[in-house]
Coordinates of C-alpha atoms in Angstrom, one line a residue:
Chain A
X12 CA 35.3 -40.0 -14.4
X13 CA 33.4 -40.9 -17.8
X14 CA 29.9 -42.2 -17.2
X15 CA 28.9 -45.0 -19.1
X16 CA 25.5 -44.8 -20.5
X17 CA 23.5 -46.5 -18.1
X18 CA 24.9 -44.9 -15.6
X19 CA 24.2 -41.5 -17.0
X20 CA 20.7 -43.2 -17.4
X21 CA 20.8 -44.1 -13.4
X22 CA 21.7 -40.8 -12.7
X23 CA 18.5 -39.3 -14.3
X24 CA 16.4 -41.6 -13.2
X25 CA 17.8 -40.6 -10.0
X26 CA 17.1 -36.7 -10.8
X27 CA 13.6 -37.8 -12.2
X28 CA 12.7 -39.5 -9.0
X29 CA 12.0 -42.7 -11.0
X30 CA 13.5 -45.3 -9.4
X31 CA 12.0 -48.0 -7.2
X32 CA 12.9 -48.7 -3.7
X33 CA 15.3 -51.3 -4.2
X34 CA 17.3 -49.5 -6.9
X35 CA 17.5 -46.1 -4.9
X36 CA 19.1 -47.9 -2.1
X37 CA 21.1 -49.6 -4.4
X38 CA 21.8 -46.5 -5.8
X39 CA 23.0 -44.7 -2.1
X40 CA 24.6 -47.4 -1.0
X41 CA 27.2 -46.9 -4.2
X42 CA 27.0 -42.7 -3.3
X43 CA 28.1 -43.9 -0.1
X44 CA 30.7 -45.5 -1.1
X45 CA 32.3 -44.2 -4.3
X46 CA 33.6 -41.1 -4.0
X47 CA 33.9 -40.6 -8.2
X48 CA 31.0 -41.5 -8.8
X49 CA 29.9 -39.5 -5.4
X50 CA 30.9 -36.5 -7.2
X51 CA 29.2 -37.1 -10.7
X52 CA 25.9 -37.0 -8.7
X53 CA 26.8 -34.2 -7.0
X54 CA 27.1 -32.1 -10.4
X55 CA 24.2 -33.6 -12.3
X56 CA 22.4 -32.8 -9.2
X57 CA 23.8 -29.0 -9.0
X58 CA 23.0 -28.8 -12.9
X59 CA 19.6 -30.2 -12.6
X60 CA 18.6 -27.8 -9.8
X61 CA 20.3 -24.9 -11.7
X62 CA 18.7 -25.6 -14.8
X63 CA 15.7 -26.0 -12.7
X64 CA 15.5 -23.1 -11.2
X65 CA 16.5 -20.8 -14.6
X66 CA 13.3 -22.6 -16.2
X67 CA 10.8 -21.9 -13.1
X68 CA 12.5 -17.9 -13.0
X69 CA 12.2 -17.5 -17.1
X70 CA 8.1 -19.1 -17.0
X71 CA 7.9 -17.1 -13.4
X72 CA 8.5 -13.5 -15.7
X73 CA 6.5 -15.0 -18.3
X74 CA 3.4 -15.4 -15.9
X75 CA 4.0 -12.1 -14.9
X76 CA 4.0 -10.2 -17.9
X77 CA 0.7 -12.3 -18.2
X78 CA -0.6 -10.7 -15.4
X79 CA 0.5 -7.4 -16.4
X80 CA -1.4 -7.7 -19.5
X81 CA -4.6 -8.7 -18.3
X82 CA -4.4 -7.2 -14.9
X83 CA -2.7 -4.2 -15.2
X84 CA -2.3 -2.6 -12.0
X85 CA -3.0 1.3 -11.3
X86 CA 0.2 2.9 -10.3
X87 CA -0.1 3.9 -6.4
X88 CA 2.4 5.9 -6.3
X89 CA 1.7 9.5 -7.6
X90 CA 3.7 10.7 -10.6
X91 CA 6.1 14.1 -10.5
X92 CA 3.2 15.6 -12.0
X93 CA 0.7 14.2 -9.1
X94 CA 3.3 15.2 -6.7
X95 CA 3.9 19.1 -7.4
X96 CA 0.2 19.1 -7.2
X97 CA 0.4 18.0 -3.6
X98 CA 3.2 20.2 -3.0
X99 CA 1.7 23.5 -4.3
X100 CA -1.6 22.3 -2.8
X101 CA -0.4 22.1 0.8
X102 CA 1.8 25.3 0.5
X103 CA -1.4 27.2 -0.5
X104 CA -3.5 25.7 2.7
X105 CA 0.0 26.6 4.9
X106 CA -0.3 29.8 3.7
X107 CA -3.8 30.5 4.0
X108 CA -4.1 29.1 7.1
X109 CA -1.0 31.3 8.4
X110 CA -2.5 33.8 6.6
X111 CA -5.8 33.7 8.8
X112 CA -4.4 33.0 11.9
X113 CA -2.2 35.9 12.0
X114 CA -4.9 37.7 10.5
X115 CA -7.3 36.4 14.1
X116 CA -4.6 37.3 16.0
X117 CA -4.2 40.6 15.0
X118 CA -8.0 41.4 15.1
X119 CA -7.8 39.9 18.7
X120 CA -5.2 41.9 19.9
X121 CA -6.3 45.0 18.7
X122 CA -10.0 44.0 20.1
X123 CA -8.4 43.2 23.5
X124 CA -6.3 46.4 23.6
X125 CA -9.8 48.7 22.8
X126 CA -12.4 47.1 24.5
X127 CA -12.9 48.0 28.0
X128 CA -16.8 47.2 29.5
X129 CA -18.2 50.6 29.4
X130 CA -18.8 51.8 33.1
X131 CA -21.9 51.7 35.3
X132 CA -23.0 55.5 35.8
X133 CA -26.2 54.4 36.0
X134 CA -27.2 52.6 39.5
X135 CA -25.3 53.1 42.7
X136 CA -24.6 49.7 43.4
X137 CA -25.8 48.7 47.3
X138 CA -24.0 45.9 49.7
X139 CA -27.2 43.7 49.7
X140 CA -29.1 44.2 46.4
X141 CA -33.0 43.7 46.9
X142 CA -34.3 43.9 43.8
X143 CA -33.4 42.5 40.3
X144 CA -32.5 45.3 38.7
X145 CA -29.7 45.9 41.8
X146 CA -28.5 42.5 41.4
X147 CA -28.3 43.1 37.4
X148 CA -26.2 46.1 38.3
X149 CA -24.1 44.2 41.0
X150 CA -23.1 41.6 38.8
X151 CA -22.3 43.7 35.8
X152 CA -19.8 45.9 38.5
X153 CA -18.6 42.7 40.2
X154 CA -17.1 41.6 36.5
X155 CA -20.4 38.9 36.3
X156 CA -21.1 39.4 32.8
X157 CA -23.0 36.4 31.9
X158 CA -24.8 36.7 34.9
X159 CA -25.8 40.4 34.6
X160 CA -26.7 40.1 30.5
X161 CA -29.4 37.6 32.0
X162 CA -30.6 39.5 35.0
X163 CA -30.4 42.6 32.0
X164 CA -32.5 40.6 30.1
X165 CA -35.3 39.4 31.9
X166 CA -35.6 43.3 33.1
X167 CA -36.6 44.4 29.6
X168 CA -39.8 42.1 29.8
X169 CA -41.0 44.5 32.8
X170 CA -39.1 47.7 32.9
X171 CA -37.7 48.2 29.6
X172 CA -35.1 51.4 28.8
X173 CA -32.4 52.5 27.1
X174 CA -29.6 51.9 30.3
X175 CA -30.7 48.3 30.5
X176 CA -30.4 47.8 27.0
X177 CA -27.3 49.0 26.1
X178 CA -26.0 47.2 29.7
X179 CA -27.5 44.1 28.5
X180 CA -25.8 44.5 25.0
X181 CA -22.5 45.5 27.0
X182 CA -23.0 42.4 29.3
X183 CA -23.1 40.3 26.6
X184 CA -20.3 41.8 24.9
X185 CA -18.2 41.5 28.1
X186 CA -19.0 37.7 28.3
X187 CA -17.8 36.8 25.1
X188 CA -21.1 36.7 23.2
X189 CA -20.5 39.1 20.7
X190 CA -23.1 37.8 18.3
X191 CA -25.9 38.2 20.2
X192 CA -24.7 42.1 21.3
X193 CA -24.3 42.9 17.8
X194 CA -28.0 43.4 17.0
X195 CA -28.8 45.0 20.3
X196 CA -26.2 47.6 19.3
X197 CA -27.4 47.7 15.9
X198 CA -30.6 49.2 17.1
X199 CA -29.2 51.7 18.8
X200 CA -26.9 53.3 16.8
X201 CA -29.2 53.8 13.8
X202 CA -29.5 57.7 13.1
X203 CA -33.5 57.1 13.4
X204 CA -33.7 56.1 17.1
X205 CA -31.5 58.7 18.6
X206 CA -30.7 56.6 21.5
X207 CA -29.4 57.6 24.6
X208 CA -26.5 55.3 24.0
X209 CA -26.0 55.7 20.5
X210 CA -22.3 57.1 20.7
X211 CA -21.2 53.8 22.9
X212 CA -23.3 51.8 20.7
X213 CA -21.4 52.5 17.2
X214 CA -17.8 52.5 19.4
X215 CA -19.0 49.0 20.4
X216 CA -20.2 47.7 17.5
X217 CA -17.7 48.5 15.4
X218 CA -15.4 46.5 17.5
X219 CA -17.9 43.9 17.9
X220 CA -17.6 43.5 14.3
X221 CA -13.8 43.5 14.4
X222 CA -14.0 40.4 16.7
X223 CA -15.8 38.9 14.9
X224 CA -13.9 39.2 11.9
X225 CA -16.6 40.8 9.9
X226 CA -14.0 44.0 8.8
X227 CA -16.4 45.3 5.7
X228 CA -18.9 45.8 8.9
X229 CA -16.2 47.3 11.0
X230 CA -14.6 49.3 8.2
X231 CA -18.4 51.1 7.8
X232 CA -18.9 51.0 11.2
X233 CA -15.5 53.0 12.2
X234 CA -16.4 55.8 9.2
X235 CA -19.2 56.4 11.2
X236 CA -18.1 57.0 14.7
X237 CA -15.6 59.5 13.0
X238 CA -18.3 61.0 11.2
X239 CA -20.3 61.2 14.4
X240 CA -19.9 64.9 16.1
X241 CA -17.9 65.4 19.2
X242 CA -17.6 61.4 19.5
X243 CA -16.1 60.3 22.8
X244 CA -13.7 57.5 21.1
X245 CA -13.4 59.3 17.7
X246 CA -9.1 59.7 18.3
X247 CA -9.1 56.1 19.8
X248 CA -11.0 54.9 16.7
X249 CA -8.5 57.1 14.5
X250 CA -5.6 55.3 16.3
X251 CA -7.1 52.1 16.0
X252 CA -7.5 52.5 12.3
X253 CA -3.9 53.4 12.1
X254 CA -3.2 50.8 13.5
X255 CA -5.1 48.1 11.4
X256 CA -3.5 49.7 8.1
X257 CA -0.2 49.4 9.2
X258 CA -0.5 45.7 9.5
Chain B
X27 CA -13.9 -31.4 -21.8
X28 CA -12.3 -32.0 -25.2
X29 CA -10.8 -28.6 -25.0
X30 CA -9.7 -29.2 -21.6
X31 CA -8.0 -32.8 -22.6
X32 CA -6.5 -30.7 -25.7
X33 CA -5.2 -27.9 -23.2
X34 CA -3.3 -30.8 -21.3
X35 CA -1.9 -32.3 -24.2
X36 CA -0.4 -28.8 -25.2
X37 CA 0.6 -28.6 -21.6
X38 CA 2.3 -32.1 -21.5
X39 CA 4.4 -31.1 -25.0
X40 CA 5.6 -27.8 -23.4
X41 CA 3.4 -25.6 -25.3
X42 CA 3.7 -22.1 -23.5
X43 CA 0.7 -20.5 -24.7
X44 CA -1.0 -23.2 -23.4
X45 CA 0.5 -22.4 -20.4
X46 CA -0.7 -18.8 -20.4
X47 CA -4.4 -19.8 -21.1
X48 CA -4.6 -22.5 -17.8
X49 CA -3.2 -19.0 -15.8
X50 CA -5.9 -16.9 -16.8
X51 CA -8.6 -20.0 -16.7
X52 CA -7.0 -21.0 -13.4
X53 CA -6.8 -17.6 -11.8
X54 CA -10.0 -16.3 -10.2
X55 CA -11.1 -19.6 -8.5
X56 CA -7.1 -20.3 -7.5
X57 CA -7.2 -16.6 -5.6
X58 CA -10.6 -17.2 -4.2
X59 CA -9.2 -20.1 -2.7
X60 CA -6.1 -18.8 -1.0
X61 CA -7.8 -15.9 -0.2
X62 CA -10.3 -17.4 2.0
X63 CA -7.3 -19.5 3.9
X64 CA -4.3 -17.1 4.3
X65 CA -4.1 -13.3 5.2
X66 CA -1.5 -12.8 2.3
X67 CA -1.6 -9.8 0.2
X68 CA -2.2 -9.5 -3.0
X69 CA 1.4 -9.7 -4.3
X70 CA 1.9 -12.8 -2.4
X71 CA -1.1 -14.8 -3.7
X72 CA -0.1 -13.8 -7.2
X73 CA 3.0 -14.7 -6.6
X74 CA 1.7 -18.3 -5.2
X75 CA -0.2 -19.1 -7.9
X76 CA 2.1 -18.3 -10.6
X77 CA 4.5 -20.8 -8.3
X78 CA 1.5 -23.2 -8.2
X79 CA 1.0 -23.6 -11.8
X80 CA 4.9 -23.5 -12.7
X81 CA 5.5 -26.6 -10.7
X82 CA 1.9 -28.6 -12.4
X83 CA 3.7 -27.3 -16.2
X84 CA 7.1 -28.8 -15.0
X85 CA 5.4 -31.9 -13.9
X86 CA 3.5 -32.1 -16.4
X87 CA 5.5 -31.6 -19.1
X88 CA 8.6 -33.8 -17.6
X89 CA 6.2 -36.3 -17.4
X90 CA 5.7 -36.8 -13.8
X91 CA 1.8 -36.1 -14.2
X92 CA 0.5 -39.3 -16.7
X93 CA -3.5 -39.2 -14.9
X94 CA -5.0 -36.2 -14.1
X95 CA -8.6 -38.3 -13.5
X96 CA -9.6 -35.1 -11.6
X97 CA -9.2 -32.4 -13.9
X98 CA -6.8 -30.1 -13.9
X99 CA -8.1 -28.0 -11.4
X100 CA -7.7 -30.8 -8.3
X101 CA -4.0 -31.3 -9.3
X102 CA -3.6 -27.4 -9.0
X103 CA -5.1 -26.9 -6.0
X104 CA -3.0 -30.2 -4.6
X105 CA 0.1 -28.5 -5.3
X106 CA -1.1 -25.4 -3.9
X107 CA -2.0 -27.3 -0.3
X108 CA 1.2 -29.4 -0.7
X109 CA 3.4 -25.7 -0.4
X110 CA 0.7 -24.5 2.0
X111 CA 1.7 -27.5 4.2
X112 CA 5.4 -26.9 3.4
X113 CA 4.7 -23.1 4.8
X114 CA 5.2 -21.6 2.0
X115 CA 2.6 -18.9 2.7
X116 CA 1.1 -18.7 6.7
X117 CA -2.5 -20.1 6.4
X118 CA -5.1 -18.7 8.9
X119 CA -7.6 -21.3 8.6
X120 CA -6.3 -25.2 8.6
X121 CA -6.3 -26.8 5.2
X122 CA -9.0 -29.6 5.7
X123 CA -7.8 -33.2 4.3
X124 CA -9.7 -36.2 4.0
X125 CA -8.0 -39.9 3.2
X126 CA -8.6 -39.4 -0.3
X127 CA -7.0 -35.8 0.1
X128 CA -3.6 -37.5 1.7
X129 CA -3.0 -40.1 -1.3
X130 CA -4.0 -37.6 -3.9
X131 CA -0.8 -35.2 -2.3
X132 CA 1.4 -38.4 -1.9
X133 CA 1.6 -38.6 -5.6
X134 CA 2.1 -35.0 -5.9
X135 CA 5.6 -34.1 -6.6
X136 CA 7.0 -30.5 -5.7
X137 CA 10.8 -29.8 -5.6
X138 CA 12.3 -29.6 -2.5
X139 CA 14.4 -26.7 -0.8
X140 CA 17.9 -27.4 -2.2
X141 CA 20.5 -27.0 -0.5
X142 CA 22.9 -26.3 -3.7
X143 CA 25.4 -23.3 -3.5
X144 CA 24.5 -20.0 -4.6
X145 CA 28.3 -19.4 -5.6
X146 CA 28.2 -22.5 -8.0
X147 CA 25.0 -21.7 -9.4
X148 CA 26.2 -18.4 -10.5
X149 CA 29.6 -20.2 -12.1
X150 CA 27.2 -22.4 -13.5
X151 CA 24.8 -19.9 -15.0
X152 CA 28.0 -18.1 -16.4
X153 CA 29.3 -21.0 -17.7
X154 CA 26.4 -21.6 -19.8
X155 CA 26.1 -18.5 -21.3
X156 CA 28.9 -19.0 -22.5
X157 CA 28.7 -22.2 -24.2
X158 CA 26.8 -21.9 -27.9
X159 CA 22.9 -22.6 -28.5
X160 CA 22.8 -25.9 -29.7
X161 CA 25.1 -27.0 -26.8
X162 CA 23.0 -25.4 -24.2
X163 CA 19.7 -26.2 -25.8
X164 CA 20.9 -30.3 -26.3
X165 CA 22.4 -30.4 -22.2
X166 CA 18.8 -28.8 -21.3
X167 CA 17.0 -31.1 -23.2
X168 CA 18.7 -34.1 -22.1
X169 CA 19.7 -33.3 -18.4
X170 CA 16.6 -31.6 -17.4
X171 CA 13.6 -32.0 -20.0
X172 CA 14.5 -35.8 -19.9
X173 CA 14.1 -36.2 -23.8
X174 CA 16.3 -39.3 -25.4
X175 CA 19.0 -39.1 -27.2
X176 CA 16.7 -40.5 -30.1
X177 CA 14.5 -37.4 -29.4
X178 CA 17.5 -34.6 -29.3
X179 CA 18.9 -36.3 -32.8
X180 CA 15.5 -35.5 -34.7
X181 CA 14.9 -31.9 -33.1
X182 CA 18.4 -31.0 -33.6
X183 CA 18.4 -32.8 -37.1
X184 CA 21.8 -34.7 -36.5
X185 CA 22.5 -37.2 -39.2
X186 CA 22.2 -40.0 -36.5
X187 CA 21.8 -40.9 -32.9
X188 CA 25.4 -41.5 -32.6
X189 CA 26.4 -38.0 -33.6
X190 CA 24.0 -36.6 -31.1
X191 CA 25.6 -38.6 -28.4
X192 CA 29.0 -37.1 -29.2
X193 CA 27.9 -33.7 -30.0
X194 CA 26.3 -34.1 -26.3
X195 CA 29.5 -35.7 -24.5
X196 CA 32.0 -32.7 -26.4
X197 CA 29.3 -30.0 -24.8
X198 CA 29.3 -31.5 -21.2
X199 CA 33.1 -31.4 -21.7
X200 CA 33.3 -27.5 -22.8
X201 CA 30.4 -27.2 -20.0
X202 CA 32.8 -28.8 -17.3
X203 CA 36.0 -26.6 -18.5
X204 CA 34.2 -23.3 -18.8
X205 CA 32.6 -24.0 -14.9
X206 CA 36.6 -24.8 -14.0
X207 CA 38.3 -21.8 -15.9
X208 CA 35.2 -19.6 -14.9
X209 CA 35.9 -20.9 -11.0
X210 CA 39.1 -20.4 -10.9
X211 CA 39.0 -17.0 -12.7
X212 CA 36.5 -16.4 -9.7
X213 CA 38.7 -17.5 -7.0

């Protein structure tokens, strides 16, 4: 169908949305009815929204590259560069931390495989203990640790010696407080005091200090319970040594 | 204001970089805005306002925009409640709208959802790439931008209005064969 020019004109007022009430319904009733004209509508219409739309997306890339320019955005996401970072960053904490953990776990095991509490042959222990001191013993023979290092430790305020000292060292030991043995200990292996338990006390300490992963400590500490005469433990610390180097 | 009134004229003629100064005079107080009433990221609100100010230049510069009393500002931030109404983006707080507010967005005009075929806009698209410039850029002008055929004759340069109205009839014609031969080859 060829469109004459006012009705090409119709049409775009029609696109334009410029017509007035009467002529739009004049203008539908016609759509209605012819089906040529009908379809000329139909493809100004399509071509008007296409065209439409290809002018809003071109200005739409134009505003962006607007944007861009003025607002540049920081890339979020990392570059290959960023990301090998990351990579060779967590790979070093994986291995450290694997590194340390097998490294805890081996102290551990060779701390729980050496330390036994050393024994009471000090007090014979009685069924109904009346004193402080016989509880103190009591507790530290019934496996009472905590109990005992405290008992242990209020003793030295009245009856301070050497077997409730290194008990109260050994108590502490035995409960898990390994810290607090340590200087007890220290004070009684030194070569000056010549404490009764200074043999126990360097055995001790030297795997005090492997618990608690302080190896410079232990590495001194087991040198000198080798070097110590006719030491009780002096094979068991030779063993234990072994043992350390081979992992 | 006289810069302002000479921005709109550039605006109203089609100037682009006119364009591109209202976005970034526009920008901050439009985002502000549709911060405080939707919970849209920041993509979205760009992506809103570049909408926003696409449909004022369109208006504008087809001529469907001849007062702008308010400034152009209002008009902007019309549109932008007009597609907020039409959901384009989910508000959180309800766009408050006096009298004034309702006639103001009644004059308004934003395109509608179309319901045109994606298929035939593709044909279409194809089928003008592949007719020459001047056809595409006289079937544009006239079809979309609304300019006369007196209008098309002195950009173009044609010896008279009558020559333009051919030239246009003979690049409908090749538009209307390429969409057929184009369809066809398609089906």
């Amino acid at each position: 169908m060829d469109l004459n020019d006012a009705e090409i004109l119709l049409i775009k007022n029609f696109l334009h949305k410029r017509m007035t009430p009467a002529e739009e319904q004049a203008f539908n009733a016609r759509v209605d009815t012819d089906t040529e004209f009908r379809s000329e509508v139909d493809f100004y219409t399509n071509m008007f929204a296409t065209l439409r739309d290809q002018e809003r997306d071109r200005l739409k890339k134009m505003l962006e590259e607007v944007e861009q320019a003025n607002f540049p955005k920081q890339s979020k996401r990392p570059t290959w560069g960023k990301w090998l970072a990351i990579l060779l960053g967590l790979a070093v904490l994986a291995w450290f931390l694997f590194w340390r953990n097998t490294k805890a776990t081996n102290e551990e095991r060779f701390f729980v495989e050496y330390f036994k509490p050393y024994e009471n042959t000090v007090q014979v222990i009685t069924r109904s203990p009346q004193t402080n001191v016989e509880q103190a013993w009591q507790y530290y023979d019934q496996g009472k640790y905590a109990l005992a290092a405290a008992q242990f430790s209020q003793m030295k305020a009245t009856d301070k010696n050497a077997d409730s000292e290194f008990f109260e060292a050994m108590a502490l030991m035995a409960a898990g407080n390994t810290e607090r043995a340590i200087p007890l200990f220290e004070r009684m292996e030194s070569d000056s005091l010549s404490h009764k338990y200074q043999q126990p006390a360097r055995w001790y300490l030297a795997l005090a200090f492997l618990r608690t992963g302080k190896l410079n400590d232990f590495k001194k500490m087991s040198e000198k319970v080798k070097a110590t005469p006719n030491h009780f433990n002096a094979d068991k610390m030779n063993a234990l040594n072994e043992q350390m180097t081979g992992h | 204001m006289s810069e302002q009134i000479n921005l709109l004229e550039k605006l109203r003629l089609g100037d682009e970089g006119a364009l591109r100064q209202a976005y970034l005079e526009h920008r901050s107080a439009f985002l502000r805005w549709a911060t405080a009433i939707t919970n849209a990221q920041e993509q979205d609100l760009l992506d809103f306002y570049q909408e926003t100010l696409i449909i004022f230049y369109q208006n504008l510069s087809m001529g469907k925009i001849q007062h702008l009393d308010r400034g152009v500002a209002p008009y902007l931030f019309g549109i932008g409640k007009k597609l907020l109404l039409n959901r384009w983006l989910r508000v959180t707080r309800e766009i408050s709208l006096d009298p004034t507010d309702v006639l103001f967005l009644q004059q308004i005009d934003i395109p509608s959802n179309d319901t045109i075929d994606e298929e035939w806009k593709i044909t279409f698209k194809k089928a003008m790439a592949l007719l020459n410039e001047n056809c595409r850029r006289i079937l544009e002008w006239f079809y979309y931008h609304d300019c006369s055929i007196e209008v098309i004759c002195e950009r173009m340069g044609y010896s008279s209005e009558e020559v333009t109205r051919v030239t246009k009839m003979r690049c409908l014609k090749k538009l209307r064969e390429i969409i057929s031969s184009v369809h066809i080859a398609g089906a």
